[in-house]
PDB file of C-alpha atoms in Angstrom:
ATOM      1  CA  UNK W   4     -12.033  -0.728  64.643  1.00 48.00           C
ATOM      2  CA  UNK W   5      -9.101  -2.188  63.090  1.00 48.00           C
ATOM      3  CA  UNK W   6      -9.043  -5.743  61.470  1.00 53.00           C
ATOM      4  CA  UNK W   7      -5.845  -7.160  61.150  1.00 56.00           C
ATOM      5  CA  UNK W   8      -7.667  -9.936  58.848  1.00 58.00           C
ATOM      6  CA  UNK W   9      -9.913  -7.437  57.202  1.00 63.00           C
ATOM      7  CA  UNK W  10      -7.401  -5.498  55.949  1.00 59.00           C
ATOM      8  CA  UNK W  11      -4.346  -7.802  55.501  1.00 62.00           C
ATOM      9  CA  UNK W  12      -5.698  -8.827  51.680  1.00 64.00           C
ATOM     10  CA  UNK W  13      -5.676  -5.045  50.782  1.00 66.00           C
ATOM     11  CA  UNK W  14      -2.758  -3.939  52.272  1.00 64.00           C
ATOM     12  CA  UNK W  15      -0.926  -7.196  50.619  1.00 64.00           C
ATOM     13  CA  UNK W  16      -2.158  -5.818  47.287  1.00 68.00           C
ATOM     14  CA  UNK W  17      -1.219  -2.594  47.758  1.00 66.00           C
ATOM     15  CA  UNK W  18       2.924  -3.542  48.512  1.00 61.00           C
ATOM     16  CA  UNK W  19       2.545  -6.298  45.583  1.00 61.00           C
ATOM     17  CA  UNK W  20       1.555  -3.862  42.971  1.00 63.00           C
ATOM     18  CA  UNK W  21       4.231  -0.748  44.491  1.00 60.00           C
ATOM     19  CA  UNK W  22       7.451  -3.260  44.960  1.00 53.00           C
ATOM     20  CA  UNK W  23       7.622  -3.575  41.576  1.00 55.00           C
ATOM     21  CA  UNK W  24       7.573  -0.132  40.821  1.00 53.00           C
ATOM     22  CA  UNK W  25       9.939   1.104  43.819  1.00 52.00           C
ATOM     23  CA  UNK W  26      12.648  -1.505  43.036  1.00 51.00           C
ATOM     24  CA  UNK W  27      12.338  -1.817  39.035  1.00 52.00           C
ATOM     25  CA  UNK W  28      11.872   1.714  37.804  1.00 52.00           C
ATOM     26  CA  UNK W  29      14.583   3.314  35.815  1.00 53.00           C
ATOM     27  CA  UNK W  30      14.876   6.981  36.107  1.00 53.00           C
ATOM     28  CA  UNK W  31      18.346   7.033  37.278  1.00 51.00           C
ATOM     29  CA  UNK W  32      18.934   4.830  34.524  1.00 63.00           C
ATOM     30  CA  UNK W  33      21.321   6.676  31.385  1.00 74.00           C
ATOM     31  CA  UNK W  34      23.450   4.093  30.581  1.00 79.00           C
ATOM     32  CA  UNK W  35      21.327   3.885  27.009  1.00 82.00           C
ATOM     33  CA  UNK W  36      20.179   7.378  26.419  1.00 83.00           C
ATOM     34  CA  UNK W  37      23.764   8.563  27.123  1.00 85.00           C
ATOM     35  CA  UNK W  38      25.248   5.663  24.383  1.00 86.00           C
ATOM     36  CA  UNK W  39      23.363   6.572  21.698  1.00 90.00           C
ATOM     37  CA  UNK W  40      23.646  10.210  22.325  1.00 89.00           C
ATOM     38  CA  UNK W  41      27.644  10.163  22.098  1.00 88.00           C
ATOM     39  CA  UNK W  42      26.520   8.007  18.865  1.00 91.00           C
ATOM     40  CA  UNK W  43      24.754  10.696  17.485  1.00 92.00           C
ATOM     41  CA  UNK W  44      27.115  13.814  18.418  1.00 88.00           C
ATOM     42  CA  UNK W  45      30.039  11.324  16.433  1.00 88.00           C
ATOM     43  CA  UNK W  46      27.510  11.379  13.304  1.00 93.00           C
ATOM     44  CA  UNK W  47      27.480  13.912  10.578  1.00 93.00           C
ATOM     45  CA  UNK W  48      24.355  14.693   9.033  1.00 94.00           C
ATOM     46  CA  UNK W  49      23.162  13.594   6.509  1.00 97.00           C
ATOM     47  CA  UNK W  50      24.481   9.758   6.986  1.00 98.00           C
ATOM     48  CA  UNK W  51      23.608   6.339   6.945  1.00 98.00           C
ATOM     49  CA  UNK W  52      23.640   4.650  10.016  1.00 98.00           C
ATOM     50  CA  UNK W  53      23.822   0.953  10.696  1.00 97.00           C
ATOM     51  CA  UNK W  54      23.526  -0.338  14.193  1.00 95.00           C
ATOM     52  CA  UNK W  55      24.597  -4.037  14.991  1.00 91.00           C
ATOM     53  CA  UNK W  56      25.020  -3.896  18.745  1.00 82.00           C
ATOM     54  CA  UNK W  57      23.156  -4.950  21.474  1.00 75.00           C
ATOM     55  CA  UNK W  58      18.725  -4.898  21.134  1.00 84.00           C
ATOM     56  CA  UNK W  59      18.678  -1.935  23.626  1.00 84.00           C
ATOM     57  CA  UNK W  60      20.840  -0.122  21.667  1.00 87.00           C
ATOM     58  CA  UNK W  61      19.359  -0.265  17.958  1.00 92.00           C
ATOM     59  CA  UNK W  62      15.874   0.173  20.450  1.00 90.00           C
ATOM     60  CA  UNK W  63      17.308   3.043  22.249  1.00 90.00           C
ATOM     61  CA  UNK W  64      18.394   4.669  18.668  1.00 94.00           C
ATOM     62  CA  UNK W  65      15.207   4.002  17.483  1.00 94.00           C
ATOM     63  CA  UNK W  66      13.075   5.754  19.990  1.00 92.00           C
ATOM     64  CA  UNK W  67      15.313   9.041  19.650  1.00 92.00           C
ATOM     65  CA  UNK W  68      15.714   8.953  16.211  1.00 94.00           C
ATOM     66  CA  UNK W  69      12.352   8.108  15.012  1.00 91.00           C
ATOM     67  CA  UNK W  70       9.741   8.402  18.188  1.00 91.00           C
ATOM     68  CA  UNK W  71      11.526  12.208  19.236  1.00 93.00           C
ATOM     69  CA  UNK W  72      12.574  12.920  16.001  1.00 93.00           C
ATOM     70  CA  UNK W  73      16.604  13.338  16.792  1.00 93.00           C
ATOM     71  CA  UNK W  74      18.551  13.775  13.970  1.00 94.00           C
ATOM     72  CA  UNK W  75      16.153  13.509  11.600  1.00 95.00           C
ATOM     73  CA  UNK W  76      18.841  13.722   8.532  1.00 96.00           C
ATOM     74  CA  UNK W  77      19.711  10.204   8.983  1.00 96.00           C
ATOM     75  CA  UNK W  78      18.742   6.826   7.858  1.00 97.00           C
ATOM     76  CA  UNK W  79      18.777   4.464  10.777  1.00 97.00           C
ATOM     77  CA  UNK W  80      19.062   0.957   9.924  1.00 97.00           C
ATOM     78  CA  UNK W  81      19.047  -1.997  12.229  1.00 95.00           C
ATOM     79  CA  UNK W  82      21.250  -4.529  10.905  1.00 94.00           C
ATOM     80  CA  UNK W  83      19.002  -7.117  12.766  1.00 90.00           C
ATOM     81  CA  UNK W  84      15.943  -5.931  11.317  1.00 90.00           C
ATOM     82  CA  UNK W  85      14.421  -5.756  15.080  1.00 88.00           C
ATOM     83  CA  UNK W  86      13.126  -2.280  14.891  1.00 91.00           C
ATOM     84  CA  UNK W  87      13.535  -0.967  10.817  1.00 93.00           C
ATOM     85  CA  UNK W  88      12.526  -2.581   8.127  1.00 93.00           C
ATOM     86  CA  UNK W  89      14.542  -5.076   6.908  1.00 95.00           C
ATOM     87  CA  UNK W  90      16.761  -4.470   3.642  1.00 97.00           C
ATOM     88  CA  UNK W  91      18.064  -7.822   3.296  1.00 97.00           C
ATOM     89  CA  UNK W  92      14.749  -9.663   1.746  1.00 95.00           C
ATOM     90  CA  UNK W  93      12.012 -11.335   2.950  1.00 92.00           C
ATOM     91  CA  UNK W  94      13.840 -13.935   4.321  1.00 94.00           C
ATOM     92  CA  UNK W  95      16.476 -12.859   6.316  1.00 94.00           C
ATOM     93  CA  UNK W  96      14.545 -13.590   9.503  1.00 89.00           C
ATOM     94  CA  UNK W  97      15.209 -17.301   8.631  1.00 92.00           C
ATOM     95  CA  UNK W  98      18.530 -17.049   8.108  1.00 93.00           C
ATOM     96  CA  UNK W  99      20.981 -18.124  11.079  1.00 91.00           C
ATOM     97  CA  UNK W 100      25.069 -18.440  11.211  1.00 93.00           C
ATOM     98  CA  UNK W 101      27.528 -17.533   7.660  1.00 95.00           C
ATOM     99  CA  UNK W 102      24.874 -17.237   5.439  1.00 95.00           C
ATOM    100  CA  UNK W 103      23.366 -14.471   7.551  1.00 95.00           C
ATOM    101  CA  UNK W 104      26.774 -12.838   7.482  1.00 96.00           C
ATOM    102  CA  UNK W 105      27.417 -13.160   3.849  1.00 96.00           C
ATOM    103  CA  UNK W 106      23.856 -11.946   3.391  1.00 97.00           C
ATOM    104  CA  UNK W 107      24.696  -9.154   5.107  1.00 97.00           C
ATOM    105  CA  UNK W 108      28.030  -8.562   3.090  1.00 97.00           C
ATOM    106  CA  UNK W 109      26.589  -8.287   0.044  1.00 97.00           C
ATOM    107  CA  UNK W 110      23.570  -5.763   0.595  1.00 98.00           C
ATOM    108  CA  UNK W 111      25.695  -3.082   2.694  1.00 98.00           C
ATOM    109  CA  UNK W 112      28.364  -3.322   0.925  1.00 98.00           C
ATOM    110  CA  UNK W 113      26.210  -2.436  -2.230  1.00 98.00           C
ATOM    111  CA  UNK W 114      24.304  -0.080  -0.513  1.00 98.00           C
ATOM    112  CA  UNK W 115      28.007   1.572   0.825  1.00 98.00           C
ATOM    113  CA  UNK W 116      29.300   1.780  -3.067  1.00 98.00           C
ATOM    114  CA  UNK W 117      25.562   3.394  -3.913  1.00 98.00           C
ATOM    115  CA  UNK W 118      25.588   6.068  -1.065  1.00 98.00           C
ATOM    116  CA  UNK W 119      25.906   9.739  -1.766  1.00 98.00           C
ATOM    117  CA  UNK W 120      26.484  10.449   2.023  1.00 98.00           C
ATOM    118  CA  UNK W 121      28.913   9.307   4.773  1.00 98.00           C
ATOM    119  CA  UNK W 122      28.060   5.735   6.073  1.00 98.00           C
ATOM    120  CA  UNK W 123      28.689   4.760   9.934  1.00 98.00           C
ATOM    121  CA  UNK W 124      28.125   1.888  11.899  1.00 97.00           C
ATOM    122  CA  UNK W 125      27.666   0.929  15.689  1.00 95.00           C
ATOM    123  CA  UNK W 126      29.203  -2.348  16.074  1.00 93.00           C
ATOM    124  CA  UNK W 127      31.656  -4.327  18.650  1.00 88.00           C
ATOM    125  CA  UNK W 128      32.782  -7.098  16.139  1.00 91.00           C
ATOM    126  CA  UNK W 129      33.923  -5.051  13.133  1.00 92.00           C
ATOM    127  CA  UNK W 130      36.107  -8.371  11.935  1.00 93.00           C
ATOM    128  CA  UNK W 131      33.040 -10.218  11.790  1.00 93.00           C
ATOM    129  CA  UNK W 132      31.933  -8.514   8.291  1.00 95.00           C
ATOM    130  CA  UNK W 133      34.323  -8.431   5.525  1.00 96.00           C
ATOM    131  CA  UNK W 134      33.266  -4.543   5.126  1.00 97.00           C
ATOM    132  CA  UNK W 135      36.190  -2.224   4.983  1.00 96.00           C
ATOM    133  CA  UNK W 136      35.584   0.479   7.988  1.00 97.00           C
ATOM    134  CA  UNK W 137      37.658   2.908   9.695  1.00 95.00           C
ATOM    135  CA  UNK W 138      37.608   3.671  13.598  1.00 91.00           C
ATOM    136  CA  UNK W 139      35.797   6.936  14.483  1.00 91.00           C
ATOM    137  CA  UNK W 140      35.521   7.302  18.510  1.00 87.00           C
ATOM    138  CA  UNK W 141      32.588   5.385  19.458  1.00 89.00           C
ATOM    139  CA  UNK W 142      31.352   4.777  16.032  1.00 93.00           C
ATOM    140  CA  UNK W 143      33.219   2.630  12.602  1.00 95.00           C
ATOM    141  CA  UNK W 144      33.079   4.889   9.445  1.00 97.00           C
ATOM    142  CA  UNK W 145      32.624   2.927   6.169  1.00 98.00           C
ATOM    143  CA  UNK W 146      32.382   5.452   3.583  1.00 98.00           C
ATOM    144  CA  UNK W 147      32.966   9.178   3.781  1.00 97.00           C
ATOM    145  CA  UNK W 148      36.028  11.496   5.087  1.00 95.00           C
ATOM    146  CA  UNK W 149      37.254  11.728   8.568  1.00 92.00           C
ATOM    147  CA  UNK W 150      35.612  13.981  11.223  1.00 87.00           C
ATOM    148  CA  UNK W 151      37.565  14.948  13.847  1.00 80.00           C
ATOM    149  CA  UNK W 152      35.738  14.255  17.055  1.00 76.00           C
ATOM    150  CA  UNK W 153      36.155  16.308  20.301  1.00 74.00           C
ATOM    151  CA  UNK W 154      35.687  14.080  22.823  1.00 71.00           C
ATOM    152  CA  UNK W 155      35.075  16.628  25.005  1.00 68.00           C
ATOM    153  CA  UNK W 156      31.424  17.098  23.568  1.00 67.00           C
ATOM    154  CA  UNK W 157      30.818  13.552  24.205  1.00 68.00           C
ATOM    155  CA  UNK W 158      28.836  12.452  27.732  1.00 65.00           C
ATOM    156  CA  UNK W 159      30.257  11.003  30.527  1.00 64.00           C
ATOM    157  CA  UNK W 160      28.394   7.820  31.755  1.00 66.00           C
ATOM    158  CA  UNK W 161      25.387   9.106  34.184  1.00 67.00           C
ATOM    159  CA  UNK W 162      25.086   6.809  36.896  1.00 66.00           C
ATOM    160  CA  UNK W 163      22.730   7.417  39.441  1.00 60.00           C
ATOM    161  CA  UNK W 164      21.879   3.909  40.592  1.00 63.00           C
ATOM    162  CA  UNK W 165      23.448   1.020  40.376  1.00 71.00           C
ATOM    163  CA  UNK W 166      24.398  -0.670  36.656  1.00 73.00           C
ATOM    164  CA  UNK W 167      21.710  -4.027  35.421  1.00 79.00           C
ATOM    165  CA  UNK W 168      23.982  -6.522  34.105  1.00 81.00           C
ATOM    166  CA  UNK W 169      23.306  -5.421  30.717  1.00 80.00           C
ATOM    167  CA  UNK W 170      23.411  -1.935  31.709  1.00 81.00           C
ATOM    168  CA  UNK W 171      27.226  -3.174  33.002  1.00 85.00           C
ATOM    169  CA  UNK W 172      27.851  -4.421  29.851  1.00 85.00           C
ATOM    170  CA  UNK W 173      26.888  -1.963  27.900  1.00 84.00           C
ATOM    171  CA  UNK W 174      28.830   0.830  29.677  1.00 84.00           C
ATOM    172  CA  UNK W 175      32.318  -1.534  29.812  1.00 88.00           C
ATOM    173  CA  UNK W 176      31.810  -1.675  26.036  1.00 87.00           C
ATOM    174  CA  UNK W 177      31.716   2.390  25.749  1.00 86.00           C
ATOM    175  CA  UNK W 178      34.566   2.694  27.522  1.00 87.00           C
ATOM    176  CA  UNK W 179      36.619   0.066  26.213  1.00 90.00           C
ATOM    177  CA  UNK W 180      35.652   1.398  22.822  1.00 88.00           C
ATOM    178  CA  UNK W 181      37.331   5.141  23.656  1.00 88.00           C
ATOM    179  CA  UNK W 182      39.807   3.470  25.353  1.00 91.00           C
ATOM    180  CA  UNK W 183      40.790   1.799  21.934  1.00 91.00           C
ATOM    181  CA  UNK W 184      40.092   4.775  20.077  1.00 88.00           C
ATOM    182  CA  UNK W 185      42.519   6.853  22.368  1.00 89.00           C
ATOM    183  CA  UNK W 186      45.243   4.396  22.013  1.00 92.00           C
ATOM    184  CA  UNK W 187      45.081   4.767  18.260  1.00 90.00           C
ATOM    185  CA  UNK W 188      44.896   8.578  18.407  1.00 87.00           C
ATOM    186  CA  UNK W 189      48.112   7.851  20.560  1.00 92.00           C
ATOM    187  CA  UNK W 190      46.381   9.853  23.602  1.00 90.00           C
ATOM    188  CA  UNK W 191      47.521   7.990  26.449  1.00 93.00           C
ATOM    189  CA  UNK W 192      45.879   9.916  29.220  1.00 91.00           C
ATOM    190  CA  UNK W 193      42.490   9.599  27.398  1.00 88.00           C
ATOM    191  CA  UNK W 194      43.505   5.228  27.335  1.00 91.00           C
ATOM    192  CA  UNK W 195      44.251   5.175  31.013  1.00 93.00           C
ATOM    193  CA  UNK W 196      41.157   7.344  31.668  1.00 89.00           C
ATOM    194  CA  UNK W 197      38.727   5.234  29.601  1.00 88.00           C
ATOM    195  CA  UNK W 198      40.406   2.177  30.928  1.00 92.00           C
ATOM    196  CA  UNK W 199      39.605   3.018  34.753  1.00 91.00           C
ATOM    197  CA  UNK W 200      36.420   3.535  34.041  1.00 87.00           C
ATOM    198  CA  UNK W 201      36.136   0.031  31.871  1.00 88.00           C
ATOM    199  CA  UNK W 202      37.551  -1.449  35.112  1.00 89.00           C
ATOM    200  CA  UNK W 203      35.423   0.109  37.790  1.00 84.00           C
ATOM    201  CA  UNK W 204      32.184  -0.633  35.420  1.00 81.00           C
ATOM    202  CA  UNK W 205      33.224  -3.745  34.618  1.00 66.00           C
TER     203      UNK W 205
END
């Protein structure tokens, strides 16, 4: 017979432990996978590659790059040292603020003069390194000659559920970034296009 009181622990456990799952999962989730993706189809290969965004990006590039093996002709490195080793010294963990920045400075822009291949970078603040780059689409080229990108290659933003708040973030950024990148490739009608979508992400 039932037993409202026998069975009210168990069923209690049962919702606890599948809310979590049914609310929190992430397989409509692309925002990330669909980032670094565009990243890599702006890349040549070989290349250096310096990410300074957000964590889930350089975390994002790490797992395809290095866990599935994507573009294996590239040297990854995370400018925060989060998920590469770091190339800074020992002590760069310790080091907060301007002297993190100047730190910075002076080991990529050594390790720019030294390379024999095309150097990129993922970043949103390219003014906050003095580190002489050059706007390509998504990306900021710092040594190497210009590619011309076909934006049609890139990937739309997947969205199959609704946007996280860093998810939000992270997709405004993409499209302001093309937006940007349109206006300087004087292609309004790519601008306006990238700038709706900043809007209705945002």
């Amino acid at each position: 017979a039932w037993a409202p009181r026998r069975w009210a622990p168990l069923v209690l456990a049962v919702f606890l432990a599948a809310f979590p799952f049914l609310h929190v999962q992430s397989r409509g989730a692309y925002v990330l996978a669909d980032l670094v993706r565009d990243h890599f189809r702006t890349l040549p290969e070989p290349a250096v590659f310096l990410a300074d965004r957000a964590d889930e990006v350089e975390f994002a590039t790490a797992y395809l790059h290095l866990a599935e093996g994507r573009r294996p002709g590239l040297r990854f490195i995370d400018a925060n040292a989060g998920v590469t080793p770091s190339i800074y010294g020992g002590d760069y963990y310790a080091i907060w603020g301007p002297p993190r920045l100047r730190r910075r400075e002076q080991v990529e822009n050594a390790l720019i003069a030294a390379s024999t291949v095309p150097v990129y970078y993922a970043t949103l603040e390219p003014a906050q390194l003095s580190v002489k780059r050059e706007r390509e689409g998504l990306l900021w080229r710092a040594k190497g000659p210009p590619r011309k990108l076909d934006w049609d290659e890139l990937y739309v933003m997947r969205r199959e559920q609704e946007y996280s708040p860093r998810e939000r973030i992270l997709a405004w950024s993409r499209y302001r970034q093309a937006a940007e990148d349109a206006l300087g490739r004087g292609d309004q009608a790519g601008a306006e296009r990238n700038f709706i979508g900043a809007a209705v992400t945002g």
